[in-house]
Coordinates of C-alpha atoms and ligand atoms in Angstrom, one line a residue:
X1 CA -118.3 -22.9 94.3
X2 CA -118.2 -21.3 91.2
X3 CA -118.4 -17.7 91.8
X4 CA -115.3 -15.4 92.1
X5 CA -114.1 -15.5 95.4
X6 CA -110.6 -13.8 96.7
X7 CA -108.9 -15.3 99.6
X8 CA -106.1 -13.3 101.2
X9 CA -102.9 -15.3 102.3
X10 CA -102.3 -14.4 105.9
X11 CA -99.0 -16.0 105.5
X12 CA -97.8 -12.6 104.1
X13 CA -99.8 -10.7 107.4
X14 CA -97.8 -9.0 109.9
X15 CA -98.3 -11.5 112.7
X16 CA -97.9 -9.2 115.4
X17 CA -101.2 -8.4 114.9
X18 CA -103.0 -10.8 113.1
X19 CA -106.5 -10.5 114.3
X20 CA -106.2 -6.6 112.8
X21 CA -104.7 -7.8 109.6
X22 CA -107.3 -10.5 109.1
X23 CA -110.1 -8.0 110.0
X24 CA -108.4 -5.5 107.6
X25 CA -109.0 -7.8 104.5
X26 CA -112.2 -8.6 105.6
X27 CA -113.7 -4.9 105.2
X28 CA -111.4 -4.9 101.8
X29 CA -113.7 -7.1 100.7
X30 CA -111.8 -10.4 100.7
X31 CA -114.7 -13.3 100.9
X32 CA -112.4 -16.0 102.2
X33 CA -109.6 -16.0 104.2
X34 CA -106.8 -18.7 103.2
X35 CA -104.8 -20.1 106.4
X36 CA -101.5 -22.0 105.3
X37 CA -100.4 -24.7 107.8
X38 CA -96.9 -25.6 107.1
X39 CA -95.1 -29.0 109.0
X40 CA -91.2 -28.4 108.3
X41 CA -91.6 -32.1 106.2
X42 CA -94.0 -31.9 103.4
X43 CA -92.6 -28.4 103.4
X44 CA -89.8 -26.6 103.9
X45 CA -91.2 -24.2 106.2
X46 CA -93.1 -24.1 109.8
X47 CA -96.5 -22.5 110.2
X48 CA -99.6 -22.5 112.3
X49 CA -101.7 -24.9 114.1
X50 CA -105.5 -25.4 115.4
X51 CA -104.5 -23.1 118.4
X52 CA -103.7 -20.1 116.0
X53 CA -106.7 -20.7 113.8
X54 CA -109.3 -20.9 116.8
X55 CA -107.8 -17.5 117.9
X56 CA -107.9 -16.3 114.2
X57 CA -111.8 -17.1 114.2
X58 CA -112.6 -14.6 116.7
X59 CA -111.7 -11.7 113.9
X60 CA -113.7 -12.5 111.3
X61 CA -116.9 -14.5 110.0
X62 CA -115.5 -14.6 106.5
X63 CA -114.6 -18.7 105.2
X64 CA -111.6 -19.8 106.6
X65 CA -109.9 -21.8 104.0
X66 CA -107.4 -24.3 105.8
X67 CA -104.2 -25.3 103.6
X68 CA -102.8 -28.3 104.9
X69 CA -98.9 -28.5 103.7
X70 CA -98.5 -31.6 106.0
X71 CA -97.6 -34.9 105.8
X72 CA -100.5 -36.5 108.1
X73 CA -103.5 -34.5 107.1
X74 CA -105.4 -37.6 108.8
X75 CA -104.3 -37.2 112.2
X76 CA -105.0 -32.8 111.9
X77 CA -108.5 -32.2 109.8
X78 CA -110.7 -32.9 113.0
X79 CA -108.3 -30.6 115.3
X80 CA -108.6 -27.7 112.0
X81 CA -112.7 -28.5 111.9
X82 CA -113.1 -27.7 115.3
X83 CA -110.9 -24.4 115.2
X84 CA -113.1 -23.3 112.9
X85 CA -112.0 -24.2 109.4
X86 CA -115.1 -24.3 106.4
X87 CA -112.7 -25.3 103.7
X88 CA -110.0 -27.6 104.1
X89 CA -107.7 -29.1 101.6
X90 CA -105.4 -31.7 101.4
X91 CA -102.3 -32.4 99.0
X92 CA -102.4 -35.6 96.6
X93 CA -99.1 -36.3 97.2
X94 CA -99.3 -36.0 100.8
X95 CA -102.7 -38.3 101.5
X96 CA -101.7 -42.0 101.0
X97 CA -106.0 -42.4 101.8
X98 CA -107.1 -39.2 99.8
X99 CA -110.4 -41.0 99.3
X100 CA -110.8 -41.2 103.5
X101 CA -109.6 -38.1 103.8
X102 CA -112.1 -36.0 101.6
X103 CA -114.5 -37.8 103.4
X104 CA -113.8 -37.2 106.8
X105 CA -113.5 -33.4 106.0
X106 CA -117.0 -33.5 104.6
X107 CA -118.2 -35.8 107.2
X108 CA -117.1 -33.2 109.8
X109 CA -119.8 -31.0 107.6
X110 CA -116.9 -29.1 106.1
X111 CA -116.2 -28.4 102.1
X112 CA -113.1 -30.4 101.1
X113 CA -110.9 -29.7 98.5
X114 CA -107.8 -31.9 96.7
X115 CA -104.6 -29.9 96.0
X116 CA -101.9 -30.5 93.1
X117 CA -98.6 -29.3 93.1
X118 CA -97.3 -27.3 90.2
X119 CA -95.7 -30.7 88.4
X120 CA -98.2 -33.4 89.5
X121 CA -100.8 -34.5 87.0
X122 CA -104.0 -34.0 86.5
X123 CA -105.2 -37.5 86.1
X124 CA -104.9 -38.4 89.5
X125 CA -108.0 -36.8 90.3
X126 CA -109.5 -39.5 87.8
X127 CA -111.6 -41.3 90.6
X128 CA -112.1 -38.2 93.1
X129 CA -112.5 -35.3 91.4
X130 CA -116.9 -35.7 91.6
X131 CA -116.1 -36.6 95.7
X132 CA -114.4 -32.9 95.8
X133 CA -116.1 -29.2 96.4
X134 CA -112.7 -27.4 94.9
X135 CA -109.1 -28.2 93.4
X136 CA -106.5 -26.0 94.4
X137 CA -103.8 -26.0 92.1
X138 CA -100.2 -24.4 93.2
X139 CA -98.9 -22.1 91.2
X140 CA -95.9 -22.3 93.2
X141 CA -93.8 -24.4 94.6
X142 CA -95.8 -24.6 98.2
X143 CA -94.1 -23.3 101.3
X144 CA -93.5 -19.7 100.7
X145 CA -95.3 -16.2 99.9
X146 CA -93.8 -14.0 97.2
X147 CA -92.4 -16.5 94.7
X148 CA -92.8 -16.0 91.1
X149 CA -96.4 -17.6 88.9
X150 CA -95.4 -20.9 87.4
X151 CA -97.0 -20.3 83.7
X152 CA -97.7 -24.1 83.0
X153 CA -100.1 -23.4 85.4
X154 CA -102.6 -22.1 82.9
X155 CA -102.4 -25.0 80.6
X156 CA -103.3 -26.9 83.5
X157 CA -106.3 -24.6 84.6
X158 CA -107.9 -24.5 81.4
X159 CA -107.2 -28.8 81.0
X160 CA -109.0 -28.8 84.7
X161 CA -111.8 -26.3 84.1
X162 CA -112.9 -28.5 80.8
X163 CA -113.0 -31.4 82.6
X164 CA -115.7 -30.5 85.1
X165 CA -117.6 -28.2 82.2
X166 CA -117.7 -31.3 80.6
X167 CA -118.9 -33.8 83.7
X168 CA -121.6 -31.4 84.6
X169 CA -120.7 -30.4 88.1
X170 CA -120.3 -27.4 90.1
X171 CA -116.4 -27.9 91.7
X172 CA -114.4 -24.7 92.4
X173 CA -111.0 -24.1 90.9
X174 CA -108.7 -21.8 92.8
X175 CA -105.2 -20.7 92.4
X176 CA -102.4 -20.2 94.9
X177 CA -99.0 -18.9 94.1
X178 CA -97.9 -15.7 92.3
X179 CA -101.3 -14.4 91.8
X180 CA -101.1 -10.4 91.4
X181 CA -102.4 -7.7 88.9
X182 CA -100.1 -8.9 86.5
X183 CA -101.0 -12.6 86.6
X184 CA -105.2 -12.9 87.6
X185 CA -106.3 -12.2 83.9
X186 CA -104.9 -14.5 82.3
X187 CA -105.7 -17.2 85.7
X188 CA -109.1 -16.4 85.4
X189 CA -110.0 -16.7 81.6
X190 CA -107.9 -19.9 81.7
X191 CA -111.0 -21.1 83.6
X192 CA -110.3 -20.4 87.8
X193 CA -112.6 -18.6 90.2
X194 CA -111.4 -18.5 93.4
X195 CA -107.6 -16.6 93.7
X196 CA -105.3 -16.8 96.9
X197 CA -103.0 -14.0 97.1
X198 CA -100.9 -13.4 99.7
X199 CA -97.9 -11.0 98.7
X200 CA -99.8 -9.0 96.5
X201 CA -102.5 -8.2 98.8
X202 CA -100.5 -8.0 102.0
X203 CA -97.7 -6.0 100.6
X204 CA -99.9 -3.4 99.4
X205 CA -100.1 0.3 101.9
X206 CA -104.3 -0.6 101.4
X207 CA -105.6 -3.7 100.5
X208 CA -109.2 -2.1 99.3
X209 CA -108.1 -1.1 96.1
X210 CA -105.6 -3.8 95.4
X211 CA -108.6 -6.3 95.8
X212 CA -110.9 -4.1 93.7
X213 CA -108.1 -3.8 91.2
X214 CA -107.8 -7.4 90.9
X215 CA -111.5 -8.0 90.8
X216 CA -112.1 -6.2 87.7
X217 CA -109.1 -8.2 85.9
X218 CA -110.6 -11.4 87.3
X219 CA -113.8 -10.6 85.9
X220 CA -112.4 -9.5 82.5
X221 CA -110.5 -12.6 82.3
X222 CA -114.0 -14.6 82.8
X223 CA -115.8 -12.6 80.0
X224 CA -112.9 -13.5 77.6
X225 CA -113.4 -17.2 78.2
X226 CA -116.9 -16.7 77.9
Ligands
DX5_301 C1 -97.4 -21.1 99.5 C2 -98.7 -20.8 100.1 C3 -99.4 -19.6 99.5 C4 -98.7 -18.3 99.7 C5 -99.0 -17.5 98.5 O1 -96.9 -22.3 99.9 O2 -99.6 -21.9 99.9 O3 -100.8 -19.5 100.0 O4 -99.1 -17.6 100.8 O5 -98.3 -16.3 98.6 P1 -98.1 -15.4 97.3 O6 -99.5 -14.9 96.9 O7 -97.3 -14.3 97.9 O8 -97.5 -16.1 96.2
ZN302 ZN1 -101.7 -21.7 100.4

């Protein structure tokens, strides 16, 4: 899970024709697309569900990567499993059982991943972090596209990245919030490999070159960490 991976936000899509728009980023070169499910309670917004997922499946066979903003991930990660999620992560503050959860996911056969909010700690991934395939840390605030890159957020990268250099293992970092040309350098040599981006792929006339674009900064970034 280490490898630089970009995962378009179809939250920024045109909806009207999602399937086209999710195919679109898959010729552009996107290896993952990421699929934010919104409640209205852990966030402030309402998304999709299983049903739009299962459709979604049908336009691609890139990784689905399955956000859950929701207050009972529990009672959803089977339902998201079988509409065809391969990565699906779960908020620490929202899992009271993060333990069970992470293990249901990857008992369903699925890659499971713990996500932080921009102002929740690092240290509560004390006694899961070797249980998880990838941390998603926010960026953002969760439950909108086009908000503005939290900079603490590199601090907290690096802090995270160290960590699991320094335990030996192989867990995936990826970043969601305000990731755009201007921000992936400086994400990436701060030690994270996977990049959502939903605004700054989506808003784009192409998304091709935007991709490409952000590529090559991503990969600059990892040389200058070294
Ligand atoms: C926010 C979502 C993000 C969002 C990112 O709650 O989790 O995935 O789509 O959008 P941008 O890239 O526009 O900040
Ligand atoms: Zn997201």
């Amino acid at each position: 899970m280490q490898e630089i991976q970009f995962a378009p936000s179809i939250l920024s899509a045109d909806f009207t024709r999602l399937g086209e728009e999710i195919e679109a980023v898959d010729h552009a070169g996107a290896e993952v697309i990421h699929i934010d499910v919104m409640d209205g309670h852990f966030v402030p917004n309402i998304t999709i569900g299983p049903l739009v997922v299962k459709a979604a499946r049908k336009a691609t066979e890139k990784i689905f990567d399955v956000h859950l903003m929701i207050t009972d991930a529990d009672q959803y990660v089977d339902a998201f499993a079988d509409a065809g999620a391969d990565w699906i992560t779960v908020h620490v503050e929202a899992c009271t059982h993060l333990h069970r959860t992470v293990s249901r996911i990857k008992e369903l056969g699925k890659k499971a991943g713990a996500v932080l909010n921009p102002a929740t700690s690092l240290s509560c991934l004390d006694y899961i972090l070797e249980d998880l395939d990838l941390v998603m840390l926010m960026s953002v605030n969760p439950g909108f596209g086009g908000q503005s890159f939290i900079e603490s957020t590199l601090t907290k990268t690096d802090n995270l990245k160290k960590r699991i250099d320094t335990l030996g293992l192989e867990i995936g970092i990826e970043i969601d919030g305000g990731i755009s040309p201007a921000t992936i350098e400086r994400v990436a040599a701060a030690g994270a490999n996977i990049f959502v981006a939903g605004s700054a792929i989506y808003g784009c006339d192409e998304y091709g070159p935007v991709i490409a674009e952000m590529r090559k900064l991503a990969e600059a970034g990892k040389a200058k960490r070294g």
